[in-house]
Short mmCIF file of C-alpha atoms in Angstrom, two decimals:
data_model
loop_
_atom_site.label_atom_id
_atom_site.label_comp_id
_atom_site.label_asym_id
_atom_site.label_seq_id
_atom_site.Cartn_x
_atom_site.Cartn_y
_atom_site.Cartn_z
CA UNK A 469 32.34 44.13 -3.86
CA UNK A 470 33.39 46.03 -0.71
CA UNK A 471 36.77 47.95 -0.11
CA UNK A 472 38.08 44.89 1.71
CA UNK A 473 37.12 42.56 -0.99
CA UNK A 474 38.56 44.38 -3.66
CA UNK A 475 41.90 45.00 -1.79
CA UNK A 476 42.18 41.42 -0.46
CA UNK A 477 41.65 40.53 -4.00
CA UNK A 478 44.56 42.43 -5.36
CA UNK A 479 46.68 41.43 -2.75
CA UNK A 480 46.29 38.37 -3.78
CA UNK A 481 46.88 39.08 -7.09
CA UNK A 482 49.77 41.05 -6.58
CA UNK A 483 51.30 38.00 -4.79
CA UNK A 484 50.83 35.55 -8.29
CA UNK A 485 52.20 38.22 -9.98
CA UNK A 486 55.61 38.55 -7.82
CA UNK A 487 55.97 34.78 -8.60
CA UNK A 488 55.62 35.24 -12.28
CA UNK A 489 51.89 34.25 -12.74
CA UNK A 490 50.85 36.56 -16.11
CA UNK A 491 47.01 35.58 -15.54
CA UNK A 492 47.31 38.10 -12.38
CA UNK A 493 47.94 40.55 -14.41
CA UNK A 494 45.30 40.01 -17.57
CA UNK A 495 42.70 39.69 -14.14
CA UNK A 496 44.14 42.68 -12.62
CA UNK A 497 43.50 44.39 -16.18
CA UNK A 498 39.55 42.82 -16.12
CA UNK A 499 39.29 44.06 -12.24
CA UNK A 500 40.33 47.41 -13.31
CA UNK A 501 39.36 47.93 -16.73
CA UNK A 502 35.88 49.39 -16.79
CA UNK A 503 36.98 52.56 -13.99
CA UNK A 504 39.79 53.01 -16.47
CA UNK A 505 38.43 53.20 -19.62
CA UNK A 506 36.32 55.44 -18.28
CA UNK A 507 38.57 57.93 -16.92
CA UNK A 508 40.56 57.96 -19.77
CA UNK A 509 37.24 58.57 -22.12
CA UNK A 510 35.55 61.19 -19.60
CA UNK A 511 38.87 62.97 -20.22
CA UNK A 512 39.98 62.36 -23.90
CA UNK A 513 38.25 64.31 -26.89
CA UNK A 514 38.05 61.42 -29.00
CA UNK A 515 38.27 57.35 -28.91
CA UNK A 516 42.13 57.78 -30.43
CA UNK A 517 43.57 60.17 -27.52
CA UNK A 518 41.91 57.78 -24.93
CA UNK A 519 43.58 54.70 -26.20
CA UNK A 520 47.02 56.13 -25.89
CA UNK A 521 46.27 57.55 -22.60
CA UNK A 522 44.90 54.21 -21.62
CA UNK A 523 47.99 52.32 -23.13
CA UNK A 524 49.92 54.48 -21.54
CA UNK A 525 48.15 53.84 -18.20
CA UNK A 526 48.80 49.83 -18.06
CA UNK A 527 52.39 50.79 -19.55
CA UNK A 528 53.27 52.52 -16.42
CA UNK A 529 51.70 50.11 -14.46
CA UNK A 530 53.81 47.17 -15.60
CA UNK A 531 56.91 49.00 -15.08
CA UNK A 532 55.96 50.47 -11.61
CA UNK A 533 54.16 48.05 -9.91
CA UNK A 534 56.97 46.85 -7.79
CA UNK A 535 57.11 50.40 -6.05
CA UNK A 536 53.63 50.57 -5.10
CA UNK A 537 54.16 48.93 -1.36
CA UNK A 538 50.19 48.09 -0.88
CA UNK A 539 47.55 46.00 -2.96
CA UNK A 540 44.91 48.82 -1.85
CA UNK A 541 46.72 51.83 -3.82
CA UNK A 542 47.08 49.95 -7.14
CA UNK A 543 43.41 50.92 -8.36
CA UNK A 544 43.55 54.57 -6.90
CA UNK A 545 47.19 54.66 -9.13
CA UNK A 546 45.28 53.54 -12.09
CA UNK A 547 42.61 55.97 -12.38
CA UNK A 548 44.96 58.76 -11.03
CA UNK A 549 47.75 58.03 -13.83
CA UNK A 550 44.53 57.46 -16.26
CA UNK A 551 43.65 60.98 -15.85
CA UNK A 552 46.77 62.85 -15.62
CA UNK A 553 47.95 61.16 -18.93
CA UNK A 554 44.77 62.00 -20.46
CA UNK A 555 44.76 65.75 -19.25
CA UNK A 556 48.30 65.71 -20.40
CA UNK A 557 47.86 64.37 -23.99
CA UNK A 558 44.72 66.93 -24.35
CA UNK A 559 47.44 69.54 -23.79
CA UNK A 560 49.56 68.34 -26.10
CA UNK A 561 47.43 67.56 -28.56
CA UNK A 562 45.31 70.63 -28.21
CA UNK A 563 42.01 69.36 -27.74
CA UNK A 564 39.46 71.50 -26.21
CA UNK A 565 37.22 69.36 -24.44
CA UNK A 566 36.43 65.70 -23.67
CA UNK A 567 33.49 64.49 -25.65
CA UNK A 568 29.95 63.18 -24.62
CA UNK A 569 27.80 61.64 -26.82
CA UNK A 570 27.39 63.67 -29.14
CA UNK A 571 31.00 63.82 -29.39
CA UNK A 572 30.76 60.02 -30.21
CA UNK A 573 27.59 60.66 -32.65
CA UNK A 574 30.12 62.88 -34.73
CA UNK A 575 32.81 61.04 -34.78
CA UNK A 576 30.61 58.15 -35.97
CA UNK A 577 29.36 60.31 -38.45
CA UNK A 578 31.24 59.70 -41.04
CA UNK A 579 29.26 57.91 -43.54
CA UNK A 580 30.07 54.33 -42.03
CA UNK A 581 27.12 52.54 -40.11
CA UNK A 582 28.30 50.27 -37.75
CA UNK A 583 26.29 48.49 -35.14
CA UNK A 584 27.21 50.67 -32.73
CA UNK A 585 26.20 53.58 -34.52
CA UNK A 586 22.88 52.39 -35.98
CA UNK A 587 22.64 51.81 -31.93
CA UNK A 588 23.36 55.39 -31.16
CA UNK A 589 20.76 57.06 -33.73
CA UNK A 590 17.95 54.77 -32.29
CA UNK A 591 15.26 57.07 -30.91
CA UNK A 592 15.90 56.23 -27.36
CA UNK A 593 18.92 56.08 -27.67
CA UNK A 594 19.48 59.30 -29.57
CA UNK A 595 17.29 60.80 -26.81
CA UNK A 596 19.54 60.13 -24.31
CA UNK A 597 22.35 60.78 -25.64
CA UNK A 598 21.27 64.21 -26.33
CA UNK A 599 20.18 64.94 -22.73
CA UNK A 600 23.62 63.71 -21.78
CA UNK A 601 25.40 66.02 -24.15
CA UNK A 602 23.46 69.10 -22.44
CA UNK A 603 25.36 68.33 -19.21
CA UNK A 604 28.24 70.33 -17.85
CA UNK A 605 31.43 68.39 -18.26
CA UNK A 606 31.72 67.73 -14.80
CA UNK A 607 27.88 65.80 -14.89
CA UNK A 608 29.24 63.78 -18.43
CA UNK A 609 32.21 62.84 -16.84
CA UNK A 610 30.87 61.78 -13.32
CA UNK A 611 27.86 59.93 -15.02
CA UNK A 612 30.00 58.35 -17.46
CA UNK A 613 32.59 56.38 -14.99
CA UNK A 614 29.73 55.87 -13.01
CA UNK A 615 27.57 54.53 -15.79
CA UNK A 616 30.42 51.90 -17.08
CA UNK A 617 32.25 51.23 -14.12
CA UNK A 618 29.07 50.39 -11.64
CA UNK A 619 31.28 48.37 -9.31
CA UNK A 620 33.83 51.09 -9.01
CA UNK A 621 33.74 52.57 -5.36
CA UNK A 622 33.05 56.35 -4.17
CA UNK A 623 36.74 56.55 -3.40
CA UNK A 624 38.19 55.28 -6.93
CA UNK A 625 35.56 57.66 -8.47
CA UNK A 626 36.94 60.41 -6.23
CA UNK A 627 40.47 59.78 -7.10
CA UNK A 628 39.70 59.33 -11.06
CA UNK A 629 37.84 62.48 -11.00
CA UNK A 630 40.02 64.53 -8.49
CA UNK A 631 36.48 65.21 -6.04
CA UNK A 632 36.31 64.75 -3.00
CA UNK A 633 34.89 61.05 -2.23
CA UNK A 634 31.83 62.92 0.22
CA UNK A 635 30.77 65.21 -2.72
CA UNK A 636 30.48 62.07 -5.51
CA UNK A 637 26.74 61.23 -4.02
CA UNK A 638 25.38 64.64 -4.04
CA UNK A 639 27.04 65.57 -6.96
CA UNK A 640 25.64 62.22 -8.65
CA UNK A 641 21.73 63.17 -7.52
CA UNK A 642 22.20 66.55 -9.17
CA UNK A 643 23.49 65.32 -12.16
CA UNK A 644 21.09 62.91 -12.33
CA UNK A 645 18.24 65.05 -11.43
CA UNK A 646 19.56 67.64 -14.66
CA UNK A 647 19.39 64.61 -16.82
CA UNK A 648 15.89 63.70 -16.07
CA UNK A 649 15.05 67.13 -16.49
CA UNK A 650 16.66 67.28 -20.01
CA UNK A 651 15.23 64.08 -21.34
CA UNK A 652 11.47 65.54 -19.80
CA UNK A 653 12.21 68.60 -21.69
CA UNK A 654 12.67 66.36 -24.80
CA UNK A 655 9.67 64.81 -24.10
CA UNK A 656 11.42 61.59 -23.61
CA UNK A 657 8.93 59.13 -22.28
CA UNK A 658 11.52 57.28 -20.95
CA UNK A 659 12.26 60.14 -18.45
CA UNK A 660 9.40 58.82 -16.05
CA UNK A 661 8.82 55.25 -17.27
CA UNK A 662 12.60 53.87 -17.60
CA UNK A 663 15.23 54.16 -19.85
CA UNK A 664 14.89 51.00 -22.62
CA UNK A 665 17.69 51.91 -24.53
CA UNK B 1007 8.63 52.19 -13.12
CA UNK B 1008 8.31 55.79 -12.66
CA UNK B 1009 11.42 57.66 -11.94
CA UNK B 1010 10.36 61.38 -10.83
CA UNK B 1011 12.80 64.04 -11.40
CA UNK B 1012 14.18 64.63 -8.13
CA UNK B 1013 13.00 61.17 -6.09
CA UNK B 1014 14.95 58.30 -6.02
CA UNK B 1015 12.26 55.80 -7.95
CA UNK B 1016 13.52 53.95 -10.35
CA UNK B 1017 16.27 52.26 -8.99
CA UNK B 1018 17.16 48.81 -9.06
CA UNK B 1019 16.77 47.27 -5.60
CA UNK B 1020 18.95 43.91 -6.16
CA UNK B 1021 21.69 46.67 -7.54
CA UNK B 1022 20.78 50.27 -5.84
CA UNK B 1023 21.46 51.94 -9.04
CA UNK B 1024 19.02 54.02 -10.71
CA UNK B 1025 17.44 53.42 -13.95
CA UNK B 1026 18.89 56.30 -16.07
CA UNK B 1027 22.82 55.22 -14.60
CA UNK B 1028 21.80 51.42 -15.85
CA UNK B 1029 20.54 53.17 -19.35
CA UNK B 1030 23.72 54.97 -20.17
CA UNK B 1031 25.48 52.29 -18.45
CA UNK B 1032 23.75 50.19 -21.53
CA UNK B 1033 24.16 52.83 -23.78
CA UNK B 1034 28.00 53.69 -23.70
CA UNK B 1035 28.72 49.73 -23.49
CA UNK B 1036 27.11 49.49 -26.97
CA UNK B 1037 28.35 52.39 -28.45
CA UNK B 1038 31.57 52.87 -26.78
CA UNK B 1039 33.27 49.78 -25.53
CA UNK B 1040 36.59 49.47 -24.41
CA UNK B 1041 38.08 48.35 -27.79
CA UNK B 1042 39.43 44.57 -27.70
CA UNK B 1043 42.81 45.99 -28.95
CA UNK B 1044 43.36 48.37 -25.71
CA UNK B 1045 42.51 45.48 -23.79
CA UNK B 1046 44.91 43.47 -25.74
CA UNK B 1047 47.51 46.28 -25.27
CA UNK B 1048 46.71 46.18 -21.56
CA UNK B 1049 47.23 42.40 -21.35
CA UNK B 1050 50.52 43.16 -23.42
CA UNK B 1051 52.07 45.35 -20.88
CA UNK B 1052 52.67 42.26 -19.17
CA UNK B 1053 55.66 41.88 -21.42
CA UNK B 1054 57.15 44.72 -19.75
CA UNK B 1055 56.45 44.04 -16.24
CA UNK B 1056 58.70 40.76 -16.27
CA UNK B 1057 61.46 42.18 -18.71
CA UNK B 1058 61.89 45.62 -16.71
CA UNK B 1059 62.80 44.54 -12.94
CA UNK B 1060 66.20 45.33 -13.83
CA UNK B 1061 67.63 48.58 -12.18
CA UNK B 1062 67.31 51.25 -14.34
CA UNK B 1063 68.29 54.76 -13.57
CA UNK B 1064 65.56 57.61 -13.81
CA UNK B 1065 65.05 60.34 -16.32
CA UNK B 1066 63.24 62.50 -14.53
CA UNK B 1067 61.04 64.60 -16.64
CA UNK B 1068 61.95 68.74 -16.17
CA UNK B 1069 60.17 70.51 -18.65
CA UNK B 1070 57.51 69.55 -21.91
CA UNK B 1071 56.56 72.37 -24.35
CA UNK B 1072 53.15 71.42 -24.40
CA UNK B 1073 52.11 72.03 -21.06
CA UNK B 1074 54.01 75.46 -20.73
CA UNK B 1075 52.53 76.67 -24.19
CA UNK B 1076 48.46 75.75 -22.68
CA UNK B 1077 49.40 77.34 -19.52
CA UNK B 1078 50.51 80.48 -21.65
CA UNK B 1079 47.23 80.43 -24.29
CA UNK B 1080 44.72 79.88 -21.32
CA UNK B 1081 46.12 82.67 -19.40
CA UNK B 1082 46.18 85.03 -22.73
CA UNK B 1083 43.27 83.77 -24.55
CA UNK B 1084 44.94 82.88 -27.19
CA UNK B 1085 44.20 78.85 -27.37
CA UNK B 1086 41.87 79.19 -30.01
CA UNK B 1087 43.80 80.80 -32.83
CA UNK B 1088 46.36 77.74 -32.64
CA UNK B 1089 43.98 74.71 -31.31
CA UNK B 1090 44.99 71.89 -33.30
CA UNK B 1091 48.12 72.84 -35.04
CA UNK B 1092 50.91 70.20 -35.56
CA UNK B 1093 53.96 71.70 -33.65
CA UNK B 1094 57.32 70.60 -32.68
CA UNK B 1095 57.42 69.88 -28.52
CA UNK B 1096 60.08 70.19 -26.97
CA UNK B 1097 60.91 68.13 -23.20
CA UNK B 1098 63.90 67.98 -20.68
CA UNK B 1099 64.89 65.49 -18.62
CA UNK B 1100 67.52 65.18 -15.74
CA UNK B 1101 69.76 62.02 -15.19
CA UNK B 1102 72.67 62.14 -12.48
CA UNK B 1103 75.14 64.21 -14.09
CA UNK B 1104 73.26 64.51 -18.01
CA UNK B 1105 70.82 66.37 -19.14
CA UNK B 1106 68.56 65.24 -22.12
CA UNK B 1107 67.13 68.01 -24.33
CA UNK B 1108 64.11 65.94 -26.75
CA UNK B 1109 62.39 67.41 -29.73
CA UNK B 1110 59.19 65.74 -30.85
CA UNK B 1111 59.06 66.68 -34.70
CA UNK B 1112 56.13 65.74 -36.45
CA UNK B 1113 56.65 63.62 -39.79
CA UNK B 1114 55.31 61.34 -42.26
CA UNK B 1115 51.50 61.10 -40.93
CA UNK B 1116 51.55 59.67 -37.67
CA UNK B 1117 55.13 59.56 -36.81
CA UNK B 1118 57.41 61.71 -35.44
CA UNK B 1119 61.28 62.74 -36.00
CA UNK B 1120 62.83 62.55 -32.69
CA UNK B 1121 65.79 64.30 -31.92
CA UNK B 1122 68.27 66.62 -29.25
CA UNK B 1123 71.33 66.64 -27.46
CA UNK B 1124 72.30 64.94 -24.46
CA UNK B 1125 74.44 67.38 -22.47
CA UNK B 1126 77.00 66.67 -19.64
CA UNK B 1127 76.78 68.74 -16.73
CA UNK B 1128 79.94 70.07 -14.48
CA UNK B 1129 82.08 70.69 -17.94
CA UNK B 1130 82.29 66.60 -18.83
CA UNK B 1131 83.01 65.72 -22.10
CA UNK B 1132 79.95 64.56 -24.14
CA UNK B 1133 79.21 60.40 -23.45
CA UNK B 1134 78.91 57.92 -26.06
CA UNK B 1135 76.51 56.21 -26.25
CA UNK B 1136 72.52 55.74 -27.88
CA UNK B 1137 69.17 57.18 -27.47
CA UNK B 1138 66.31 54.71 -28.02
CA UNK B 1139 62.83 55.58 -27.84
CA UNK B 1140 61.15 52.73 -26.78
CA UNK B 1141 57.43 52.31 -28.09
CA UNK B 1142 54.14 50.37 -28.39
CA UNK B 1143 54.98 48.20 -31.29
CA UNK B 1144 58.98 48.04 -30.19
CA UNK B 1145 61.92 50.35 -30.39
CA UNK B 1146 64.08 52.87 -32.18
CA UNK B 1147 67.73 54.13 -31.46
CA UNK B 1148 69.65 56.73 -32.33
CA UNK B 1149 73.48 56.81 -31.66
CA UNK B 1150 74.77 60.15 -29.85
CA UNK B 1151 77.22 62.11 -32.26
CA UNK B 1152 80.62 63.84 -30.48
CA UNK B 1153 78.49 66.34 -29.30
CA UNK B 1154 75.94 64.24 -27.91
CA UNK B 1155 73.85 65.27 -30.81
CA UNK B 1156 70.78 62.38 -31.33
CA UNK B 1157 68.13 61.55 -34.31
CA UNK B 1158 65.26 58.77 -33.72
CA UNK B 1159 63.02 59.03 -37.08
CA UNK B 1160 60.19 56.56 -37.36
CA UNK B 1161 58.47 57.26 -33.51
CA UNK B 1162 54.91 56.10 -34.13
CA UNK B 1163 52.56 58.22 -32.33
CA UNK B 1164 51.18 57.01 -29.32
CA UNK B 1165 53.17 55.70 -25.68
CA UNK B 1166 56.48 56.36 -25.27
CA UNK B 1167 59.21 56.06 -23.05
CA UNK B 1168 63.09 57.65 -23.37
CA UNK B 1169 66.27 55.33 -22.53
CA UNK B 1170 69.33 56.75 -22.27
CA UNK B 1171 72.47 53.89 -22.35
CA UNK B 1172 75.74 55.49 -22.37
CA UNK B 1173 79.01 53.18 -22.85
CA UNK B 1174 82.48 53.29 -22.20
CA UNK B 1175 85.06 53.57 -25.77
CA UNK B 1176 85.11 49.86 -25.71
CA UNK B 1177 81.63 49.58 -26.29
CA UNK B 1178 80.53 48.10 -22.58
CA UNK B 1179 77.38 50.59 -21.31
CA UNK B 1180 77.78 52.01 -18.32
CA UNK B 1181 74.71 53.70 -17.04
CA UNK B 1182 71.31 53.03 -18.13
CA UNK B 1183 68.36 55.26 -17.45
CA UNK B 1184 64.96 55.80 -18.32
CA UNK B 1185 61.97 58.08 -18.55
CA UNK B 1186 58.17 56.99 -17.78
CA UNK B 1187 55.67 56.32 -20.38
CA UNK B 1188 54.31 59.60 -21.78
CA UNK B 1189 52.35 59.97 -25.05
CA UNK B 1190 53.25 61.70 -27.92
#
């Protein structure tokens, strides 16, 4: 979807919504959901903190919408107020950093197999989520909204990240070129022939 | 498919992105989806966006503990000793003519003892009037005392927002203001 797309689309939606049309706003949620959730995750220590934050997130939304004057700011709002209220509630909460992976393998660790975590400890799996955990923050986080929110432009990754939108691409090849290089160092066949996880 | 370490092979032509970003893309959908109940939260807020087009005054937010204390730690190395404690946090917040003093106490696991003191500025006498603490599952009030002394137990952890109604002797409110969502 280009820029245009997206921010015809939200005008549009923004227009159903000033009549009273509530299915705006459950699409506007789908539209926007993926860049969100990953903001809030890439900057929450642990599943809890980034459900408040994200709560928090839509909260605002609903009760500020009216002041945002154009349909194209409403997703660079979202993933700006996404991370600010996740920063913020790491502050108060006193967490020390946002978790990867392996931050998810531990706090899956706790004697309950789920599917998702049988899915985590499969080999490939496991694999790449340990190459992933290696990265600097910056890398996890980068590689994370990019990883769940594919559709999500350079300039919403910018804003949810606080880069600059010309230094996401670069930034993106290095991280993924320190990636590769952790999974070859694992031995990771996957490294050269494709990730199956 | 062979994606070298520095080349761009490996990437999905019909989508342009590379094999390792649709792997992880994969791998976090399985293992760390957006839950169904955040996205039935999100849909939720909906409630709010119709009921809240009303005017409503601002608190605007002056001070919060918690983000003076980190700034202190980082700068004195200190954040370690105290990562993680359960503390009382303390925020201010500004409304023409009031200000709002708000203690977050924690309680009973998971909830929190609100309370503080509205104060009038310019020598007024203290309003009358009620506190509520508006959260995800509802809201909680607190009437002001003489002093404009406040209590709000039961605050569930989690999004919430400050109102501030105060109301003339014969019970009619006058001015209603809020704060913006903030998690506690």
């Amino acid at each position: 979807m280009t820029e245009r797309e997206r921010s015809c689309g939200t005008a549009v939606l923004l227009s159903r919504l000033a009549v009273g049309d509530e299915r705006a706003w459950r699409e506007l949620v789908d539209r926007n959901s993926g860049v969100v959730w990953g903001a809030v995750r890439a900057y929450s220590a642990n599943r809890a903190d980034a459900e408040d934050a994200w709560q928090a997130t839509w909260l605002l939304l609903a009760e500020n919408l009216h002041r945002l004057r154009d349909s194209e700011g409403v997703s660079a709002w979202l993933v700006t107020t996404a991370r600010r209220e996740s920063m913020r509630l790491a502050r108060a909460r006193r967490r020390e950093s946002p978790s990867g992976l392996a931050g998810l393998l531990a706090e899956t660790a706790d004697g309950t197999e789920t599917p998702e975590s049988s899915a985590v400890r499969s080999l490939s799996a496991a694999r790449m989520a340990q190459a992933f955990a290696q990265l600097s923050h910056r890398c996890q986080q980068l590689l994370r909204i990019m990883a769940v929110a594919p559709d999500a432009s350079y300039e919403q990754i910018g804003t949810a990240l606080g880069m600059a939108r010309g230094s996401i691409g670069p930034k993106k090849q290095r991280c993924l070129r320190a990636l590769r290089l952790r999974m070859l160092a694992s031995g990771s066949p996957e490294a050269v022939e494709g990730v199956a996880v | 498919m062979s994606a070298g370490v520095g080349g761009s092979a490996g990437i999905d032509e019909s989508t342009g992105i590379p094999e390792e970003l649709r792997s992880l893309g994969r791998l976090f959908r399985r293992t760390d989806p957006t839950p169904d109940r955040a996205i039935s939260a999100a849909y939720g807020a909906a409630r709010r966006l119709v009921r809240e087009r009303d005017s409503v005054g601002v608190l605007e937010p002056l001070g919060d503990s918690a983000l003076r204390c980190r700034a202190v730690e980082e700068s004195s190395d200190v954040a370690e000793e105290s990562s993680g404690a359960a503390e009382v946090r303390t925020l201010s917040f500004a409304a023409p003519g009031r200000l709002v003093e708000l203690e977050l106490r924690p309680a009973r696991q998971g909830m929190f003892l609100a309370r503080g003191i509205v104060l009038s500025r310019a020598g007024q006498p203290s309003p009358a009037g009620a506190v509520i603490v508006r959260h995800g599952q509802g809201e909680c009030r607190g009437e002001l005392d003489d002093c404009g002394g406040f209590a709000v137990p039961g605050v569930p952890a989690g999004p919430i927002c400050l109102r501030l109604h105060t109301r003339r002797a014969d019970g009619l409110v006058t001015h209603r203001t809020g704060s913006d969502w903030f998690v506690c």
